[in-house]
Coordinates of C-alpha atoms in Angstrom, one line a residue:
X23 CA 175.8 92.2 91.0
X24 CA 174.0 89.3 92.6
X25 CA 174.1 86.0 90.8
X26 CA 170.5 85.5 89.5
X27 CA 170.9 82.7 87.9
X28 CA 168.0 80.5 89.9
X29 CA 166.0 83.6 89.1
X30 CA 163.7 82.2 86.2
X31 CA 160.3 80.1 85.9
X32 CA 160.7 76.3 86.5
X33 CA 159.3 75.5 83.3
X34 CA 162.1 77.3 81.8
X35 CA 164.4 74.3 83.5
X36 CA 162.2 71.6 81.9
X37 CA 162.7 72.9 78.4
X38 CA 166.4 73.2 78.7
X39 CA 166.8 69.6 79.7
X40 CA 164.4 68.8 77.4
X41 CA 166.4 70.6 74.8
X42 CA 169.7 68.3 76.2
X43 CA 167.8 65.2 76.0
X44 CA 166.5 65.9 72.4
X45 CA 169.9 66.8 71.0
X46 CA 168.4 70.6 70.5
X47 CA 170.5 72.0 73.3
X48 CA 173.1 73.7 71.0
X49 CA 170.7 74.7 68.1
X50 CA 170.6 78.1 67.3
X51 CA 167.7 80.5 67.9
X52 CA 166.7 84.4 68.0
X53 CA 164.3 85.4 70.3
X54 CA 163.2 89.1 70.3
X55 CA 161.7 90.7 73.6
X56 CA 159.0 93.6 73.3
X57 CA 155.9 94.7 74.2
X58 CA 152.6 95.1 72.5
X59 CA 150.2 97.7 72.0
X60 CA 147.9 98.4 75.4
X61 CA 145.1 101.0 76.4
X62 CA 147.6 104.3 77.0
X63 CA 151.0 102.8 76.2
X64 CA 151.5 105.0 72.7
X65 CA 155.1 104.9 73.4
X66 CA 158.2 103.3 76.0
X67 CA 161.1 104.4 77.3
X68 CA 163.7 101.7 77.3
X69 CA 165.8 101.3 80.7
X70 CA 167.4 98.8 82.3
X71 CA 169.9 97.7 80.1
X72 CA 172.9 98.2 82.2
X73 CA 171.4 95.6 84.6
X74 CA 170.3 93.3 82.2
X75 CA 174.2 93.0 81.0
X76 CA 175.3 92.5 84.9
X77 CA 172.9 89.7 84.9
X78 CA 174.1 88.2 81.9
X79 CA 177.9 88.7 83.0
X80 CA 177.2 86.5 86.0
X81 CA 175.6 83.6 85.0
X82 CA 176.6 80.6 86.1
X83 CA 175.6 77.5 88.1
X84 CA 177.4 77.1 91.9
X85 CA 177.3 73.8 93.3
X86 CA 174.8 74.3 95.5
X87 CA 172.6 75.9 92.9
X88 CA 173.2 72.1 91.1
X89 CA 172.8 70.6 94.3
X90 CA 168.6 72.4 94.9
X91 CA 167.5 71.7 91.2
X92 CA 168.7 67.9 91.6
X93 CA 166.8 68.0 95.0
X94 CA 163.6 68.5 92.7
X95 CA 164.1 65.2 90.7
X96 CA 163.1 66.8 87.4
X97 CA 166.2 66.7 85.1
X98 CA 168.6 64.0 83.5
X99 CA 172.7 63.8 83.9
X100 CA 173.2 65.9 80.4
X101 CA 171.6 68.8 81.5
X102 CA 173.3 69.0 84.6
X103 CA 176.4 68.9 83.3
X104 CA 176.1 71.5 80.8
X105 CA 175.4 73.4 84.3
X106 CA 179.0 72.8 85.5
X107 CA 180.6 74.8 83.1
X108 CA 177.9 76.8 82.2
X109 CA 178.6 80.5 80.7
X110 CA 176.4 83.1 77.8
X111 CA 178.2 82.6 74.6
X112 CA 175.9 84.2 72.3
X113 CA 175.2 87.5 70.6
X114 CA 172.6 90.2 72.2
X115 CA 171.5 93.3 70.7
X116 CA 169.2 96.1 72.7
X117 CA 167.9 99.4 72.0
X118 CA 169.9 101.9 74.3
X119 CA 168.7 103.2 77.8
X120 CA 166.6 105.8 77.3
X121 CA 165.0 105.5 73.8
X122 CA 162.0 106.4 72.8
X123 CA 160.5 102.3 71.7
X124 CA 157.0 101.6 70.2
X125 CA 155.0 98.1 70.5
X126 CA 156.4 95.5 68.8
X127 CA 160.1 96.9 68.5
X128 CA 162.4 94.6 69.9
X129 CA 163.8 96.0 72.8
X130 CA 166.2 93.3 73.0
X131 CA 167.5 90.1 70.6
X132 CA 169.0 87.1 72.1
X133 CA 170.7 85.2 69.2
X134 CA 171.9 82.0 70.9
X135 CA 171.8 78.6 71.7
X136 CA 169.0 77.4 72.7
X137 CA 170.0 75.8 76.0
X138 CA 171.1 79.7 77.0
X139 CA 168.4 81.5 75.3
X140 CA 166.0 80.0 77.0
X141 CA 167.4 80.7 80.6
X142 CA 167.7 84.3 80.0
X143 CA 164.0 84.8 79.0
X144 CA 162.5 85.3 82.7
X145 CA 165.4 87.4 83.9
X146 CA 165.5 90.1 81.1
X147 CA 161.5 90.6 80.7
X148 CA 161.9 91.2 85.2
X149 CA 164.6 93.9 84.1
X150 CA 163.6 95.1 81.0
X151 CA 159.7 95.1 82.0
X152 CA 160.5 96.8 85.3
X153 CA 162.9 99.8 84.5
X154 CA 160.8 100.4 81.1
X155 CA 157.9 100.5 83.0
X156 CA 159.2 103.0 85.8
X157 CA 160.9 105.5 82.8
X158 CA 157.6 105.6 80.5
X159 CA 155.7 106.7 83.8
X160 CA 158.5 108.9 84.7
X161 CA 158.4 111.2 81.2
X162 CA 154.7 110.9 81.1
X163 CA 154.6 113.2 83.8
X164 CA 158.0 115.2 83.4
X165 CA 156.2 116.0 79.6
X166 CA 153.6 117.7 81.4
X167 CA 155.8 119.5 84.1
X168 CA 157.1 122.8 84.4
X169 CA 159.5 122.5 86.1
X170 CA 160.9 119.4 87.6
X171 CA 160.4 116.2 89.6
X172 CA 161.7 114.8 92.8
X173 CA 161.0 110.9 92.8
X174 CA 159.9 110.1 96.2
X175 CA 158.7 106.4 95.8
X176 CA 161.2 104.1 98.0
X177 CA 158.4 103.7 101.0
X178 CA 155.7 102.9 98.3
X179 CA 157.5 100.6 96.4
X180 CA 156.9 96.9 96.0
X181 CA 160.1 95.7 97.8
X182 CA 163.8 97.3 98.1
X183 CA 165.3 96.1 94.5
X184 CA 161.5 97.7 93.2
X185 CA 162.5 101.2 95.1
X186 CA 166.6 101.0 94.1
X187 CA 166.0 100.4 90.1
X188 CA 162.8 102.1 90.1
X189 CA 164.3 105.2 91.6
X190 CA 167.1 104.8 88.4
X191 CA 164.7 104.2 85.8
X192 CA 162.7 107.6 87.1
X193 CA 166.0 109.6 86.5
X194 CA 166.1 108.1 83.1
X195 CA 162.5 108.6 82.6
X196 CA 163.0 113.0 83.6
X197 CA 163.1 113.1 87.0
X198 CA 166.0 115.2 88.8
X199 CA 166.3 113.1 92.0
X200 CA 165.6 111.0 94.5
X201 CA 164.9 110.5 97.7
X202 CA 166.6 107.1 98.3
X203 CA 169.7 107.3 99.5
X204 CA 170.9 104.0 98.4
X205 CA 170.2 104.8 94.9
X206 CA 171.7 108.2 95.1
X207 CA 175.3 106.4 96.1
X208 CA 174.8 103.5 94.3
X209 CA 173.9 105.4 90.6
X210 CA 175.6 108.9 91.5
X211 CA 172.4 110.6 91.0
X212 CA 171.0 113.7 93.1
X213 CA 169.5 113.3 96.7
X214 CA 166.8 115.2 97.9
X215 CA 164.4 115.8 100.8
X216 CA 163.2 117.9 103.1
X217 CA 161.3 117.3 106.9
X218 CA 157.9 115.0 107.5
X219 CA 155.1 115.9 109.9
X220 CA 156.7 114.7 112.6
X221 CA 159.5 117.3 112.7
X222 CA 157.1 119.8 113.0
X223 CA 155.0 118.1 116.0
X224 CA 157.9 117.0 118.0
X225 CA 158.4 120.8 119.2
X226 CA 155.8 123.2 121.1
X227 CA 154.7 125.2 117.9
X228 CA 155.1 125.0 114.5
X229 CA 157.7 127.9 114.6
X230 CA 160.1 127.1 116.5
X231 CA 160.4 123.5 114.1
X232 CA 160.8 125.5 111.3
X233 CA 163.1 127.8 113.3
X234 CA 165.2 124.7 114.7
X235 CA 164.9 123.4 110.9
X236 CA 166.7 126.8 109.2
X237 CA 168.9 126.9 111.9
X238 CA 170.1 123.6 111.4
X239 CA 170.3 123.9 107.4
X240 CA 170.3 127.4 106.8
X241 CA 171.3 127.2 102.9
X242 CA 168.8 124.0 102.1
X243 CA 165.7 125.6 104.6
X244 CA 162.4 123.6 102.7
X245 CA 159.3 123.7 105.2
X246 CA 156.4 121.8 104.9
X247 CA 153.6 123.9 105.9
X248 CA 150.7 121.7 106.1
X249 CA 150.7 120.1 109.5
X250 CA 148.1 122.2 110.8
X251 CA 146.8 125.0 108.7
X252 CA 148.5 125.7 105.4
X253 CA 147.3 129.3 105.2
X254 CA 146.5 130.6 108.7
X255 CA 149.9 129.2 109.9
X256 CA 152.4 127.2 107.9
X257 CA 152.4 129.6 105.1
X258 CA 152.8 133.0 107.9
X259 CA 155.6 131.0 109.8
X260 CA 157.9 130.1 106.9
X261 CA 158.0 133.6 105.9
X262 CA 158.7 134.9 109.7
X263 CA 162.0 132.2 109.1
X264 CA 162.9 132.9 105.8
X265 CA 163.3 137.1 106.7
X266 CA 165.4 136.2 109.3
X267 CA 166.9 133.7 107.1
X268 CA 167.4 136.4 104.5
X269 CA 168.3 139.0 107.7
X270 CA 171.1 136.6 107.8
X271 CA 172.2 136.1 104.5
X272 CA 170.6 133.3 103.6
X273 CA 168.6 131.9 101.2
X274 CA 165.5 129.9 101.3
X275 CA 164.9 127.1 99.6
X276 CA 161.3 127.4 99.4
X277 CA 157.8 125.5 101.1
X278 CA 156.2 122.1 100.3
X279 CA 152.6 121.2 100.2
X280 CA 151.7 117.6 100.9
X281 CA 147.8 117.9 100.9
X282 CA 144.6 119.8 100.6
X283 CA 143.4 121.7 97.3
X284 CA 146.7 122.0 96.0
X285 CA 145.7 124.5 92.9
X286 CA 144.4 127.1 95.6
X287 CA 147.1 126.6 98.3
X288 CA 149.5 127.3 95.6
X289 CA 148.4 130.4 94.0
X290 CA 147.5 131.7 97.5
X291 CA 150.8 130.4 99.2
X292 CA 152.7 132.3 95.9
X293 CA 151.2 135.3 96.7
X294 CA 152.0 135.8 100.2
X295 CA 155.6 134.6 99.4
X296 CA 155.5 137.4 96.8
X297 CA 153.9 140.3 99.0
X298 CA 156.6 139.4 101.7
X299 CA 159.5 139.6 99.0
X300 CA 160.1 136.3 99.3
X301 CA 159.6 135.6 95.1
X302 CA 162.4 133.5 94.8
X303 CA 160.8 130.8 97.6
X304 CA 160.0 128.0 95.7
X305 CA 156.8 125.9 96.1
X306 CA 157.1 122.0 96.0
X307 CA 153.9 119.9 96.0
X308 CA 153.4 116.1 96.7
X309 CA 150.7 113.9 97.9
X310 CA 149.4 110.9 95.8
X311 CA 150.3 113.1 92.1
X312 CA 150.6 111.5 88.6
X313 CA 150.5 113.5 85.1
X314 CA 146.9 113.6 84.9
X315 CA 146.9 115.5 88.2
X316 CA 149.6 117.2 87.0
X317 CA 148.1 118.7 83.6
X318 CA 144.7 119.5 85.7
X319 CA 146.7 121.4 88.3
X320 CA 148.3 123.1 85.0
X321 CA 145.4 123.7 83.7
X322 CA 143.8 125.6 86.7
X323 CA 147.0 127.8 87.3
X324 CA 148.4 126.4 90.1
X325 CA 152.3 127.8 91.2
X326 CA 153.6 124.4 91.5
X327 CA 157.6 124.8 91.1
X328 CA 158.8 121.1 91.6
X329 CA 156.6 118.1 92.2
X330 CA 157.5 115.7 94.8
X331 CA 155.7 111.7 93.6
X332 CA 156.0 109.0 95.3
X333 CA 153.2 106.0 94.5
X334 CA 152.1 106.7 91.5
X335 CA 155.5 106.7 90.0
X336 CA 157.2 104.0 91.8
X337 CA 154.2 102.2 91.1
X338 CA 153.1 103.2 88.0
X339 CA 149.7 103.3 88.8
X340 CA 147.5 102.2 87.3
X341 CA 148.9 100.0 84.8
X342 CA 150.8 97.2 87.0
X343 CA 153.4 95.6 84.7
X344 CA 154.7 96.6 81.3
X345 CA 153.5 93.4 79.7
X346 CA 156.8 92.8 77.5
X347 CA 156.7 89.2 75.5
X348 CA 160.1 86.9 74.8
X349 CA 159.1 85.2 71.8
X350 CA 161.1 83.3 69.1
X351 CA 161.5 84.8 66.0
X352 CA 164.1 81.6 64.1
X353 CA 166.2 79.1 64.4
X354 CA 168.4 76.7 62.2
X355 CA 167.9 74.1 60.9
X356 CA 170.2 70.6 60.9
X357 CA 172.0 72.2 57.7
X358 CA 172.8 75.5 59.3
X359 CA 170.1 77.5 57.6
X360 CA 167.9 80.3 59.5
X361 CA 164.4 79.2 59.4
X362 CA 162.0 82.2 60.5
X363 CA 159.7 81.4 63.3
X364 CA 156.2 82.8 63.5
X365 CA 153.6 82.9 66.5
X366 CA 150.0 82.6 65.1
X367 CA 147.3 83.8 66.8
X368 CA 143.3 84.5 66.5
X369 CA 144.4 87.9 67.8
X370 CA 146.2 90.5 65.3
X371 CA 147.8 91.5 68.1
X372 CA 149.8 88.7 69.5
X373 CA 150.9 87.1 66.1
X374 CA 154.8 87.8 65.9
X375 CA 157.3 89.0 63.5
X376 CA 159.1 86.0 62.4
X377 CA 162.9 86.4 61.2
X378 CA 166.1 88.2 63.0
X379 CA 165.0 92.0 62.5
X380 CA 166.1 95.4 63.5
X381 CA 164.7 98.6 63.6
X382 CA 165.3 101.7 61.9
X383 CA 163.7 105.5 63.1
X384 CA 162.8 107.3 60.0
X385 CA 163.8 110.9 60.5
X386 CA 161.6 113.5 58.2
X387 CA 164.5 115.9 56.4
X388 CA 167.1 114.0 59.0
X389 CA 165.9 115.8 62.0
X390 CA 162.3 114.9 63.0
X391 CA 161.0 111.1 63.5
X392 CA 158.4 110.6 61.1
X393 CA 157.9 106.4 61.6
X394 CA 159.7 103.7 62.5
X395 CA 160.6 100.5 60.7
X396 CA 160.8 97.0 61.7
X397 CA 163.0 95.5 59.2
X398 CA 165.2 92.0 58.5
X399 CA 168.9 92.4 59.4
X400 CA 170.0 91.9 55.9
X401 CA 167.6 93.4 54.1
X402 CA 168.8 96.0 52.0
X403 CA 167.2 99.5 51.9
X404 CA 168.5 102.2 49.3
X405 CA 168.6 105.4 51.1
X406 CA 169.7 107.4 47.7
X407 CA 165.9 106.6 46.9
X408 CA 162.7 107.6 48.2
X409 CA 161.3 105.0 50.8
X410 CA 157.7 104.3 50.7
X411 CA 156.2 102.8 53.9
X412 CA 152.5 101.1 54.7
X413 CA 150.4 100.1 57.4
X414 CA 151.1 96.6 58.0
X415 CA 147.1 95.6 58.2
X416 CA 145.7 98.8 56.1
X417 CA 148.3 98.3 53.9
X418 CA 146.5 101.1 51.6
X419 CA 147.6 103.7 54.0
X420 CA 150.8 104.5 53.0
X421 CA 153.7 107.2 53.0
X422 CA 156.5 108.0 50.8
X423 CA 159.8 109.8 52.3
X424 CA 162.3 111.6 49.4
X425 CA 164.0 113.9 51.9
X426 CA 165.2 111.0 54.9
X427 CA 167.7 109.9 56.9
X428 CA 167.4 106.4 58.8
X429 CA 168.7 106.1 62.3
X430 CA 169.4 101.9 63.5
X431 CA 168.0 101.5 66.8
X432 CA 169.9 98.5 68.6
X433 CA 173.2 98.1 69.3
X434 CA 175.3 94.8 69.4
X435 CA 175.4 94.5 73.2
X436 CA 177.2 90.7 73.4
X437 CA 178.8 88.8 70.9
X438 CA 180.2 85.6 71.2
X439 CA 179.3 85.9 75.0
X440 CA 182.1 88.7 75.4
X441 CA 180.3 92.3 75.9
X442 CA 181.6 94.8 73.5
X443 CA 179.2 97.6 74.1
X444 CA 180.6 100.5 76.3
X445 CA 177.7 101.1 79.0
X446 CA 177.3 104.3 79.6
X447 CA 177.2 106.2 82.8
X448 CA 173.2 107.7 83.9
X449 CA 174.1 110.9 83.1
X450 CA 174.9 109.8 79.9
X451 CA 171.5 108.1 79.7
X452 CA 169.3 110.9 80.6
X453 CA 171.3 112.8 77.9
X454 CA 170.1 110.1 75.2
X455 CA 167.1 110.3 76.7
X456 CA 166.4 113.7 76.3
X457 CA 168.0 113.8 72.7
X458 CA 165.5 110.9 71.9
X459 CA 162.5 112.5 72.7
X460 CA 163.4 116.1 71.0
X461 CA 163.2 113.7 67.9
X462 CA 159.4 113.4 68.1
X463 CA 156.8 116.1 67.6
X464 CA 154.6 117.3 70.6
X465 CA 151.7 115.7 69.2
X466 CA 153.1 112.5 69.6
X467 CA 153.8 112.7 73.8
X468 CA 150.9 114.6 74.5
X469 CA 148.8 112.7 77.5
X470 CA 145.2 113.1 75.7
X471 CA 144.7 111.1 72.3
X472 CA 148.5 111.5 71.2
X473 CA 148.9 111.2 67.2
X474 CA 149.2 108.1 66.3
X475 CA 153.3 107.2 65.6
X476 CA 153.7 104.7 62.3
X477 CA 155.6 102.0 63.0
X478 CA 155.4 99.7 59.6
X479 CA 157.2 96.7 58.5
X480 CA 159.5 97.0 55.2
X481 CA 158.8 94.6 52.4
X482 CA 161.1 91.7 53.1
X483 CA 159.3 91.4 56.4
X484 CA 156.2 91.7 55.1
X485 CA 156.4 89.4 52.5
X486 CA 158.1 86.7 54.9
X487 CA 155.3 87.2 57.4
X488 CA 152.6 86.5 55.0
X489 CA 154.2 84.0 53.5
X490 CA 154.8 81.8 56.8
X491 CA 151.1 83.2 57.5
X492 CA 149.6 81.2 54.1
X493 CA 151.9 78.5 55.0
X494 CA 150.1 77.8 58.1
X495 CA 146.7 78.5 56.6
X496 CA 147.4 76.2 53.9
X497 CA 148.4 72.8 56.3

C-alpha cells in the first residue's frame, strides 16, 4: 500500500498544529463517519474497509513529506516534531465489508487523539465514500437481475485507483467479475471478456472473425453480434460457428448485444438460438445499462442472461459521490471525563448524534431485520425484556419487539493503534454480503418507493441528544 499520508485537506494541517500549539494535541476525541439520508439512498453497502486499514497501517511522515509542508510556512516547531515520530495509536471500530448500513449509522469510529483523529478524516471519507458508493450501485442492480453481472467499468472510470477499487467494491456489491485485469490479480476475483467491434472489422466478413474467434478459444467462444446487423447477420453467423463448434465438441459460450432495442434483439436472438438447438447459448447484454434499465428490460420480457455495465456502475450515475460526513461525536475533558459533542443545525438532517454509540440490527424472531438502533456504547439494553423502539422526531410512532434477538454491527478494527481485527479475504466479503442482505425483506430493496427501514435511537441517546439540544437552546 502507498503511503497516503499527504493525502488529506490542508485545513486539516492547520488544525493539528493548532491543536499542538493550544496544548489540545493529545486530548481525546470520537469522531463517527456516516452518511445521511439523500433522494434514493434507502440503504448502503459498506466497502472498503480493508483499504482504509492499509492506509491507517502506513501512516507516517518521511522527511521529505516534512520537508514540502515546511516549504508552505504554515506550521510551528511542535507540530513538526510530533511528525518525526508520528504513528495511529488509537482505537477504530467499522461496520464490516459488505453490510447492509442506513443514514446516520456510523460506518466507522475513530476514538483518538486529537492530533491523529483529525488527519485520518479526509483519507477514510475518499475510501469509505468511494467503495460504499460503487457496492450500493452494484446490488441495486444485481437485486433486480436474473442472473448475473459482469462489471465492465475500468475505461469509464474517473482515474486507474477509481477503476481498481471500484471494480472490488462491485464484487462486493453482487457482481461476478470483472473486466480489469489488474483487479482480477490484485483481489483474486474472476476475469471476464469477450471481443470489441474491432475484431470483427479487422477481417473480410463478419464470419470468418467469429470463425478465427472460436478457433482460437473454442471452450470460451462469446460473439458480439452487433457490428452490422444483429438479426440479418450477427445472430445467423454465430449459429453457423457454434454447430461447427458443437460438430466439434464444443461448447459455446453464448452472444453479446452491445446496442439497439435490446428487449426485442433478445427475445428474437433467443429464438433463433432455440430453433437452431443452440438453447444453452447464453445471451449477454451491455451498452450504457443501470437497474432502472434493467427492471424495464424485465419487465418487457427480454432474454437477458448476464448483463455486461460499465458507466453507470463505475460511475454510479447519477448520484456522483456518497456524501459521507466525519463529524465529532465527544471528547474529554482536562479531568478525563467524556463530554458528548453535538452538531446543531437549522436542518433536522445535519444535526449529529452526540456521544460514543454503536449500533445494533434488531432481528424480528432472530431471523429477519425489523429496525436498527443507534445506541451509547454503555448503555445497557435487557434483551430478557421486550424492547420498545420510536421514531426519533415522531416519537409517537413506535414499536414494541417481545420475540428479538439484537445483532452489534461494528467491530473493534484498531486498538491502541495495533490492528486486532482479522480482514477477511473478498470472497469472504461477498459471503457477508449476501448473508446481510437475506436479513431484510424484499420490500425493503426494491428499486420503486422501498418500505421505509426504522432506524431509531434508544433512550440514553435520546435523552442525551435532547438534553445537549435544550442546552444549546437555553445559552
Amino acid at each position: 500500500m502507498r503511503n497516503l499520508t499527504l493525502l488529506t485537506d490542508l485545513y486539516q494541517f492547520t488544525m493539528m498544529n493548532g491543536y499542538a500549539e493550544t496544548g489540545l494535541a493529545d486530548t481525546e476525541a470520537v469522531f463517527d463517519l456516516f452518511f445521511r439520508q439523500m433522494p434514493n439512498l434507502d440503504f448502503a453497502v459498506a466497502a472498503g474497509l480493508e483499504q482504509a486499514v492499509d492506509y491507517i497501517k502506513n501512516l507516517r511522515f518521511e522527511e521529505d513529506d516534512i520537508a514540502y509542508l515546511r516549504s508552505l510556512n504554515c506550521f510551528g516547531e511542535k507540530f513538526f516534531e510530533r511528525l518525526k515520530t508520528f504513528r495511529f495509536t488509537g482505537d477504530i471500530f467499522a461496520m464490516r465489508e459488505g453490510e447492509m448500513v442506513f443514514p446516520h449509522e456510523p460506518l466507522m469510529t475513530v476514538r483518538a487523539p486529537l492530533f491523529q483523529a483529525q488527519l485520518v478524516e479526509t483519507a477514510l471519507l475518499n475510501i469509505i465514500n468511494h467503495q460504499t458508493l460503487i457496492a450500493t450501485k452494484a446490488m441495486k442492480m444485481a437485486n433486480e437481475t436474473k442472473g448475473g453481472i459482469a462489471e465492465f467499468g475500468l475505461r469509464r472510470a474517473q482515474g486507474p485507483d477509481a477503476g481498481i477499487y471500484g471494480a472490488r467494491a462491485a464484487i462486493i456489491g453482487g457482481c461476478v467479475s470483472t473486466s480489469n485485469v489488474l483487479a482480477g490479480k490484485m483481489f483474486g476475483v474472476k476475469v471476464s471478456g469477450t471481443h470489441a467491434h474491432s475484431w470483427v472489422m479487422s477481417f473480410p466478413t463478419e464470419l470468418e472473425a467469429f470463425r478465427k474467434y472460436a478457433e482460437l478459444y473454442p471452450d470460451e467462444c462469446l460473439l458480439l453480434v452487433d457490428t452490422y446487423d444483429t438479426l440479418r447477420s450477427g445472430v445467423p453467423n454465430a449459429i453457423k460457428v457454434f454447430d461447427e463448434l458443437k460438430a466439434a465438441g464444443h461448447k459455446p459460450l453464448g452472444i453479446r448485444l452491445d446496442s439497439g432495442d435490446l428487449a426485442y434483439l433478445s427475445k428474437k436472438a433467443r429464438a433463433m438460438l432455440d430453433a437452431a438447438g443452440h438453447t444453452e447459448a447464453k445471451i449477454f447484454a451491455s451498452g450504457d445499462i443501470d437497474e432502472y434499465i434493467i427492471a424495464s428490460l424485465n419487465a418487457q420480457g427480454a432474454k437477458i442472461d448476464v448483463w455486461g455495465i460499465g458507466t453507470k456502475l463505475i460511475t454510479a450515475s447519477p448520484r456522483p459521490a456518497l456524501g459521507g460526513v466525519y463529524k465529532m461525536a465527544a471528547m474529554r475533558d482536562k479531568d478525563g471525563n467524556w463530554v458528548p459533542k453535538m452538531k446543531i443545525s437549522d436542518t433536522h438532517e445535519k444535526i449529529t448524534n452526540p456521544g460514543f454509540k454503536t449500533t445494533y440490527r434488531i432481528l424480528d424472531g432472530g431471523r429477519k431485520a425489523a429496525a436498527d438502533l443507534i445506541a451509547l456504547d454503555d448503555e445497557v439494553i435487557d434483551t430478557t425484556k421486550p424492547l420498545t423502539i420510536f421514531h426519533p422526531v415522531e416519537t409517537w410512532k413506535k414499536k414494541t419487539f417481545t420475540d428479538y434477538v439484537l445483532k452489534k454491527l461494528p467491530v473493534q478494527i484498531f486498538k491502541n493503534g495495533e490492528l486486532i481485527y482479522d480482514l477477511p479475504d473478498l470472497k469472504e466479503i461477498v459471503a457477508y454480503a449476501n448473508a446481510s442482505k437475506g436479513e431484510f425483506w424484499e420490500e425493503y430493496k426494491r428499486l420503486i418507493n422501498p418500505h421505509v427501514y426504522k432506524v431509531d435511537l434508544s433512550d440514553g441517546l435520546y435523552d442525551l441528544k435532547k438534553e445537549l439540544m435544550e442546552e444549546v437552546s437555553t445559552n
